[in-house]
Coordinates of C-alpha atoms in Angstrom, one line a residue:
M1 CA 58.9 94.6 44.0
T2 CA 59.9 91.1 45.1
G3 CA 63.3 91.5 43.6
G4 CA 63.8 94.8 45.4
L5 CA 62.9 93.2 48.7
A6 CA 65.3 90.3 48.1
R7 CA 68.1 92.7 47.3
A8 CA 67.2 94.7 50.5
G9 CA 67.4 91.5 52.5
A10 CA 70.8 90.6 51.1
I11 CA 72.1 94.1 52.0
G12 CA 70.7 93.8 55.5
A13 CA 72.3 90.4 56.0
V14 CA 75.7 91.8 55.1
N15 CA 75.3 94.6 57.6
L16 CA 74.2 92.3 60.3
R17 CA 77.3 90.0 59.9
R18 CA 79.6 93.1 59.8
H19 CA 78.1 94.2 63.1
L20 CA 78.4 90.9 64.9
R21 CA 82.1 90.4 63.8
D22 CA 83.1 93.4 66.0
R23 CA 83.6 92.3 69.6
G24 CA 83.3 95.9 70.8
N25 CA 79.8 96.0 69.4
L26 CA 78.9 92.8 71.3
F27 CA 79.8 94.5 74.6
F28 CA 77.7 97.6 74.0
T29 CA 74.9 95.6 72.6
F30 CA 74.6 92.9 75.3
V31 CA 76.7 93.6 78.4
F32 CA 76.6 97.3 79.0
P33 CA 72.8 97.8 78.9
I34 CA 72.3 95.1 81.6
A35 CA 75.0 96.7 83.8
M36 CA 73.3 100.1 83.5
I37 CA 69.9 98.6 84.4
L38 CA 71.4 97.1 87.5
V39 CA 72.9 100.4 88.7
I40 CA 69.9 102.6 87.9
G41 CA 67.4 100.0 89.2
L42 CA 69.2 100.0 92.6
Q43 CA 69.2 103.8 92.7
F44 CA 65.4 103.8 92.3
G45 CA 64.8 101.4 95.2
S46 CA 65.0 97.9 94.0
S47 CA 67.3 95.6 95.9
V48 CA 68.6 92.1 96.0
D49 CA 68.1 90.0 99.1
P50 CA 70.1 91.3 102.1
R51 CA 72.8 88.8 103.4
L52 CA 73.1 88.4 107.2
G53 CA 76.0 86.6 108.9
V54 CA 75.2 84.9 112.2
V55 CA 77.7 83.9 114.9
G56 CA 76.4 81.5 117.5
A57 CA 73.4 80.4 115.3
D58 CA 72.9 77.3 117.4
S59 CA 71.5 79.2 120.4
D60 CA 67.8 79.3 121.2
L61 CA 67.8 83.1 121.1
A62 CA 69.4 83.1 117.7
A63 CA 66.8 80.6 116.4
A64 CA 64.0 82.8 117.8
V65 CA 65.4 85.9 116.2
L66 CA 65.9 84.2 112.8
A67 CA 62.3 82.8 113.0
E68 CA 61.1 86.4 113.6
L69 CA 63.0 87.5 110.4
D70 CA 61.4 84.7 108.4
D71 CA 58.0 86.4 108.4
G72 CA 57.4 86.0 104.7
E73 CA 57.6 89.7 104.0
T74 CA 61.4 90.2 103.8
D75 CA 63.8 87.7 102.2
V76 CA 67.0 87.6 104.3
E77 CA 69.8 85.2 103.3
V78 CA 71.3 83.9 106.5
V79 CA 75.0 82.7 106.5
D80 CA 76.7 81.0 109.4
V81 CA 80.0 82.7 110.3
A82 CA 82.8 81.3 112.4
D83 CA 83.4 84.5 114.5
L84 CA 82.7 88.2 114.6
D85 CA 86.1 89.2 113.2
A86 CA 85.5 87.0 110.1
G87 CA 82.0 88.5 109.8
I88 CA 83.3 92.0 109.9
D89 CA 85.8 91.2 107.2
Q90 CA 83.0 89.9 105.0
V91 CA 80.9 93.1 105.7
E92 CA 83.9 95.2 104.7
S93 CA 84.3 93.2 101.5
A94 CA 80.6 93.5 100.8
D95 CA 80.0 89.8 101.0
L96 CA 77.6 90.4 103.8
D97 CA 75.3 93.3 104.6
A98 CA 75.5 92.8 108.3
V99 CA 76.7 90.3 110.9
V100 CA 75.2 89.6 114.3
A101 CA 77.0 87.7 117.1
F102 CA 75.2 85.9 119.9
P103 CA 77.6 85.3 122.8
D104 CA 78.4 81.8 124.2
G105 CA 75.9 80.7 126.8
V106 CA 73.4 83.4 125.9
D107 CA 70.5 81.1 126.6
A108 CA 71.7 80.2 130.1
S109 CA 72.4 83.8 130.9
L110 CA 68.8 84.7 130.0
L111 CA 67.5 81.9 132.2
D112 CA 69.6 83.1 135.0
G113 CA 68.1 86.5 134.7
D114 CA 71.3 88.2 133.5
V115 CA 70.2 91.6 132.1
D116 CA 73.6 92.4 130.7
V117 CA 73.5 90.0 127.8
E118 CA 75.1 91.7 124.8
V119 CA 74.3 90.8 121.2
E120 CA 76.8 92.5 118.8
L121 CA 75.7 93.8 115.4
V122 CA 77.9 95.2 112.7
A123 CA 76.0 96.5 109.7
A124 CA 77.2 98.2 106.4
A125 CA 76.5 101.9 106.1
D126 CA 74.4 101.4 103.0
A127 CA 70.6 100.9 102.7
Q128 CA 70.8 97.1 102.9
G129 CA 72.8 97.2 106.1
Q130 CA 70.5 99.8 107.8
E131 CA 67.5 97.8 106.7
L132 CA 68.9 94.7 108.4
R133 CA 69.7 96.7 111.5
T134 CA 66.1 97.8 111.8
L135 CA 64.8 94.2 111.2
L136 CA 67.1 92.8 113.8
D137 CA 66.2 95.4 116.4
G138 CA 62.6 94.4 116.1
A139 CA 63.3 90.7 116.0
L140 CA 65.5 90.9 119.1
S141 CA 62.8 92.8 121.0
R142 CA 60.2 90.3 120.2
A143 CA 62.4 87.3 120.8
S144 CA 63.6 88.5 124.2
A145 CA 60.2 89.9 125.4
P146 CA 59.0 86.7 127.2
A147 CA 62.3 86.4 129.1
A148 CA 62.2 90.1 130.1
A149 CA 58.6 89.7 131.2
A150 CA 59.4 86.7 133.3
R151 CA 62.3 88.4 135.0
A152 CA 60.2 91.4 135.8
A153 CA 57.5 89.2 137.4
A154 CA 60.1 87.2 139.3
A155 CA 61.6 90.5 140.6
R156 CA 58.2 91.3 142.1
G157 CA 58.0 88.1 144.0
A158 CA 56.5 85.7 141.4
D159 CA 57.8 82.1 141.1
P160 CA 60.4 82.2 138.3
T161 CA 59.1 79.0 136.7
E162 CA 55.5 80.0 136.8
A163 CA 56.4 83.5 135.5
A164 CA 58.3 82.0 132.6
A165 CA 55.4 79.8 131.7
A166 CA 53.0 82.7 132.0
A167 CA 55.1 84.9 129.8
A168 CA 55.5 82.2 127.2
G169 CA 51.7 81.8 127.1
H170 CA 51.2 85.4 126.3
V171 CA 53.6 85.6 123.3
D172 CA 50.7 85.9 120.9
A173 CA 49.7 89.2 122.6
L174 CA 52.7 90.8 120.8
D175 CA 50.8 90.3 117.5
R176 CA 47.9 92.4 118.7
V177 CA 49.9 95.6 117.9
A178 CA 50.1 96.0 114.2
V179 CA 52.1 98.6 112.3
R180 CA 50.5 99.7 109.0
T181 CA 52.4 102.0 106.6
V182 CA 50.3 104.3 104.4
T183 CA 51.4 106.9 101.8
A184 CA 49.9 110.4 102.0
G185 CA 49.2 112.2 98.7
D186 CA 49.6 110.8 95.2
R187 CA 52.1 108.1 94.4
I188 CA 54.7 108.9 91.6
F189 CA 54.5 105.3 90.5
P190 CA 51.7 102.8 91.1
E191 CA 52.1 100.6 94.2
G192 CA 54.4 97.6 93.6
T193 CA 56.5 99.4 90.9
G194 CA 60.1 98.6 91.6
G195 CA 63.3 100.4 90.5
F196 CA 64.1 97.8 87.8
D197 CA 60.6 98.3 86.4
V198 CA 61.5 101.9 85.9
A199 CA 65.1 101.4 84.7
G200 CA 64.5 98.4 82.4
P201 CA 62.3 100.1 79.7
S202 CA 64.3 103.3 79.8
M203 CA 67.6 101.6 79.2
L204 CA 66.1 99.3 76.6
V205 CA 64.9 102.3 74.5
L206 CA 68.1 104.3 75.1
F207 CA 70.5 101.6 74.1
V208 CA 68.6 100.5 71.0
F209 CA 68.8 104.1 69.8
V210 CA 72.4 104.5 70.8
N211 CA 73.4 101.3 69.1
G212 CA 71.3 102.1 66.1
L213 CA 72.7 105.6 65.5
A214 CA 76.3 104.5 66.3
G215 CA 76.0 102.1 63.4
S216 CA 75.2 104.8 60.9
Y217 CA 78.9 104.6 59.9
A218 CA 78.2 101.4 58.0
L219 CA 76.2 103.2 55.3
I220 CA 78.9 105.9 54.9
V221 CA 81.6 103.2 54.5
S222 CA 79.5 101.6 51.8
R223 CA 79.2 104.9 50.1
Q224 CA 83.0 105.6 50.4
L225 CA 83.9 102.2 49.0
G226 CA 81.6 102.9 46.0
I227 CA 79.4 99.9 46.8
S228 CA 76.2 102.0 47.1
R229 CA 76.9 103.7 43.7
R230 CA 77.5 100.4 42.0
M231 CA 74.3 99.0 43.4
L232 CA 72.4 102.0 42.1
S233 CA 73.8 101.3 38.6
T234 CA 72.0 98.0 38.7
P235 CA 68.1 97.7 38.9
T236 CA 68.5 98.5 42.6
S237 CA 66.8 101.8 43.6
S238 CA 67.9 104.1 46.3
R239 CA 64.9 103.1 48.3
S240 CA 66.0 99.4 48.2
I241 CA 69.5 100.4 49.2
I242 CA 68.2 102.4 52.2
L243 CA 65.8 99.6 53.1
G244 CA 68.6 97.0 53.0
E245 CA 71.1 99.1 55.0
G246 CA 68.3 99.9 57.4
L247 CA 67.2 96.3 57.7
G248 CA 70.6 95.4 59.2
R249 CA 70.2 98.0 61.9
F250 CA 66.6 97.0 62.3
V251 CA 67.4 93.4 63.0
I252 CA 70.2 94.3 65.3
G253 CA 67.8 96.6 67.3
I254 CA 65.2 93.7 67.6
V255 CA 67.9 91.3 68.7
Q256 CA 69.2 93.7 71.3
G257 CA 65.7 94.6 72.5
A258 CA 64.6 91.0 72.8
Y259 CA 67.8 90.1 74.7
I260 CA 67.2 92.9 77.2
L261 CA 63.6 91.8 77.7
V262 CA 64.6 88.2 78.4
A263 CA 67.7 89.0 80.4
T264 CA 66.0 91.5 82.7
L265 CA 63.0 89.1 83.2
L266 CA 65.4 86.4 84.4
L267 CA 67.8 88.6 86.4
F268 CA 65.6 91.3 87.8
D269 CA 62.1 89.8 87.6
I270 CA 60.8 92.7 85.5
E271 CA 57.2 92.0 84.4
W272 CA 57.1 93.5 80.9
G273 CA 53.3 93.1 80.6
G274 CA 51.8 91.3 77.6
L275 CA 54.3 89.6 75.3
L276 CA 52.6 90.9 72.2
G277 CA 52.6 94.5 73.4
A278 CA 56.2 94.4 74.5
T279 CA 57.3 92.8 71.2
A280 CA 55.4 95.4 69.2
I281 CA 57.2 98.2 71.1
V282 CA 60.6 96.7 70.5
V283 CA 59.8 96.4 66.8
A284 CA 58.7 100.0 66.6
V285 CA 61.7 101.3 68.5
A286 CA 64.1 99.3 66.3
A287 CA 62.4 100.7 63.2
V288 CA 62.8 104.3 64.4
A289 CA 66.4 103.7 65.4
A290 CA 67.3 102.1 62.1
A291 CA 65.6 104.9 60.1
A292 CA 67.4 107.5 62.2
A293 CA 70.7 105.8 61.4
M294 CA 69.9 106.0 57.7
I295 CA 69.4 109.7 58.1
F296 CA 72.8 110.1 59.7
G297 CA 74.4 107.8 57.1
T298 CA 73.1 110.0 54.2
F299 CA 73.7 113.5 55.7
F300 CA 77.3 112.8 57.0
S301 CA 80.3 111.9 54.9
N302 CA 82.7 111.0 57.7
P303 CA 81.9 107.7 59.5
E304 CA 83.6 108.6 62.8
Q305 CA 81.8 111.9 62.8
A306 CA 78.4 110.4 62.1
S307 CA 78.9 107.7 64.7
G308 CA 80.1 110.1 67.4
I309 CA 77.4 112.7 66.8
G310 CA 74.8 109.9 66.6
V311 CA 75.7 108.7 70.1
V312 CA 75.6 112.2 71.5
A313 CA 72.3 113.0 69.8
S314 CA 70.8 109.7 71.0
L315 CA 71.9 110.4 74.6
A316 CA 70.5 114.0 74.4
L317 CA 67.2 112.8 73.0
G318 CA 67.1 110.0 75.6
A319 CA 67.6 112.5 78.4
L320 CA 64.8 114.7 77.0
G321 CA 62.6 111.8 76.4
G322 CA 62.7 110.3 79.9
A323 CA 65.3 107.6 79.3
M324 CA 67.5 108.8 82.1
M325 CA 65.0 110.2 84.5
P326 CA 61.3 109.2 84.8
I327 CA 58.9 111.6 83.0
E328 CA 57.0 111.8 86.3
L329 CA 59.8 113.8 87.8
F330 CA 59.9 116.3 84.9
S331 CA 58.3 119.8 85.1
D332 CA 55.2 120.3 83.0
T333 CA 57.2 122.3 80.4
L334 CA 59.9 119.6 80.1
A335 CA 57.3 116.9 80.0
A336 CA 55.6 118.6 77.1
A337 CA 58.9 119.0 75.2
A338 CA 59.6 115.3 75.8
R339 CA 56.7 114.4 73.5
F340 CA 58.8 115.5 70.5
T341 CA 61.2 112.6 71.0
P342 CA 60.5 109.0 70.0
H343 CA 61.9 107.9 73.4
Y344 CA 59.0 109.4 75.2
W345 CA 56.4 107.4 73.2
A346 CA 58.3 104.1 73.6
I347 CA 58.8 104.5 77.3
D348 CA 55.2 105.7 77.8
A349 CA 54.0 102.5 76.0
F350 CA 56.2 100.3 78.3
A351 CA 54.9 102.2 81.3
E352 CA 51.3 101.4 80.2
L353 CA 52.1 97.7 80.0
I354 CA 54.2 97.4 83.2
R355 CA 52.6 99.8 85.6
H356 CA 49.0 99.8 84.5
D357 CA 48.6 96.2 83.2
G358 CA 47.8 97.5 79.8
G359 CA 47.6 95.5 76.6
L360 CA 48.3 96.0 72.9
A361 CA 45.0 97.9 72.5
D362 CA 46.1 100.4 75.2
I363 CA 49.3 101.4 73.4
W364 CA 48.2 101.7 69.8
S365 CA 48.6 105.5 69.7
Q366 CA 52.2 105.3 71.0
L367 CA 53.0 102.6 68.4
A368 CA 51.3 104.7 65.6
V369 CA 53.5 107.7 66.5
L370 CA 56.7 105.6 66.5
L371 CA 55.9 104.0 63.1
A372 CA 55.0 107.3 61.6
I373 CA 58.3 108.7 62.7
A374 CA 60.1 105.8 61.2
S375 CA 58.3 106.1 57.9
V376 CA 59.0 109.8 57.6
L377 CA 62.7 109.3 58.4
L378 CA 63.0 106.5 55.8
V379 CA 61.4 108.6 53.1
I380 CA 63.8 111.5 53.8
A381 CA 66.8 109.1 53.9
S382 CA 65.8 107.5 50.5
W383 CA 65.5 111.0 48.9
R384 CA 68.8 112.1 50.4
M385 CA 70.5 108.8 49.3
R386 CA 69.5 109.3 45.7
Q387 CA 70.8 112.9 45.9
V388 CA 74.2 111.8 47.3
L389 CA 74.7 109.0 44.8
T390 CA 73.6 110.8 41.6
R391 CA 75.3 114.2 42.2
T392 CA 78.2 115.0 40.0
R393 CA 81.6 115.1 41.7

């Protein structure tokens, strides 16, 4: 038994080195999944901090507006811009989401009661730009409210200085009107769930499976070169060969899953829940993906065919299992069908950790299903491997 495991480990190490030597594999293992998480996370509502360019930031009005934006609820990155044309160029090139220009002498104009002060705003047509436009409209209204009140009082005969002082003393009254946003009906996701929290687990599961099945060609190449048959002529059983070949895919899956966990935590601030639970899911997903790759490697005889069909099958199962669209958006019939895919159980386990603050004890049933699938696939692959290697040509 010990010798069998040692031989399986040696076979797995060879497969792992073979995978890492191919630079194309490195791109699809480490780069492409993060890019997909970024794109899909933004589609589901997560966002990076909006960038606002400001022209004339040294005016009192600009300082008041920027102070209104710095309310602790919205993170806006403010950038000083030389002039409006330069700001427009940066909006067009997506370096800024919007630019606001305060005219020269705006503070003096307000003190003189000039009601025609124009503050120009250019915002991108995307969600970030429109969000900044809404925020600036509110900030400008609040920042200019005392001056407007003083002008109105002066127009009715009040002393301008006394009116300005009185208006400044009632600024706090603006805070007496509070706007509260509530959601009617049931939420699709728990409050606080971001787009990256939805996209991260789905893409992790999807790409571990895609990468695993795409690597099924390695087993076929070993068979074609006669390596597997020669190994079977030694005290190495077909089960050890399958375990060894699968071990390489298993380790690659764990490395890829761990990398996505850490990278998305640092880049997108995804809270994956308990470390133990997240690690257990990655291990289970890698096990199923490796076992599925062994199935493909024993039932196909053409490596390109196995790899291509493996990718297509993985994408199809991923779509059905909720890796491309949240299960919460599925119809009841489709959601029931999704339970026949391993992707569903893995994504459901991650959802329990991330959205419901679950722990390892809360995902034991999902882990059990995944490990059961992996065990059945390995048994079938071992049986099939012996058939392939012992049949008479």
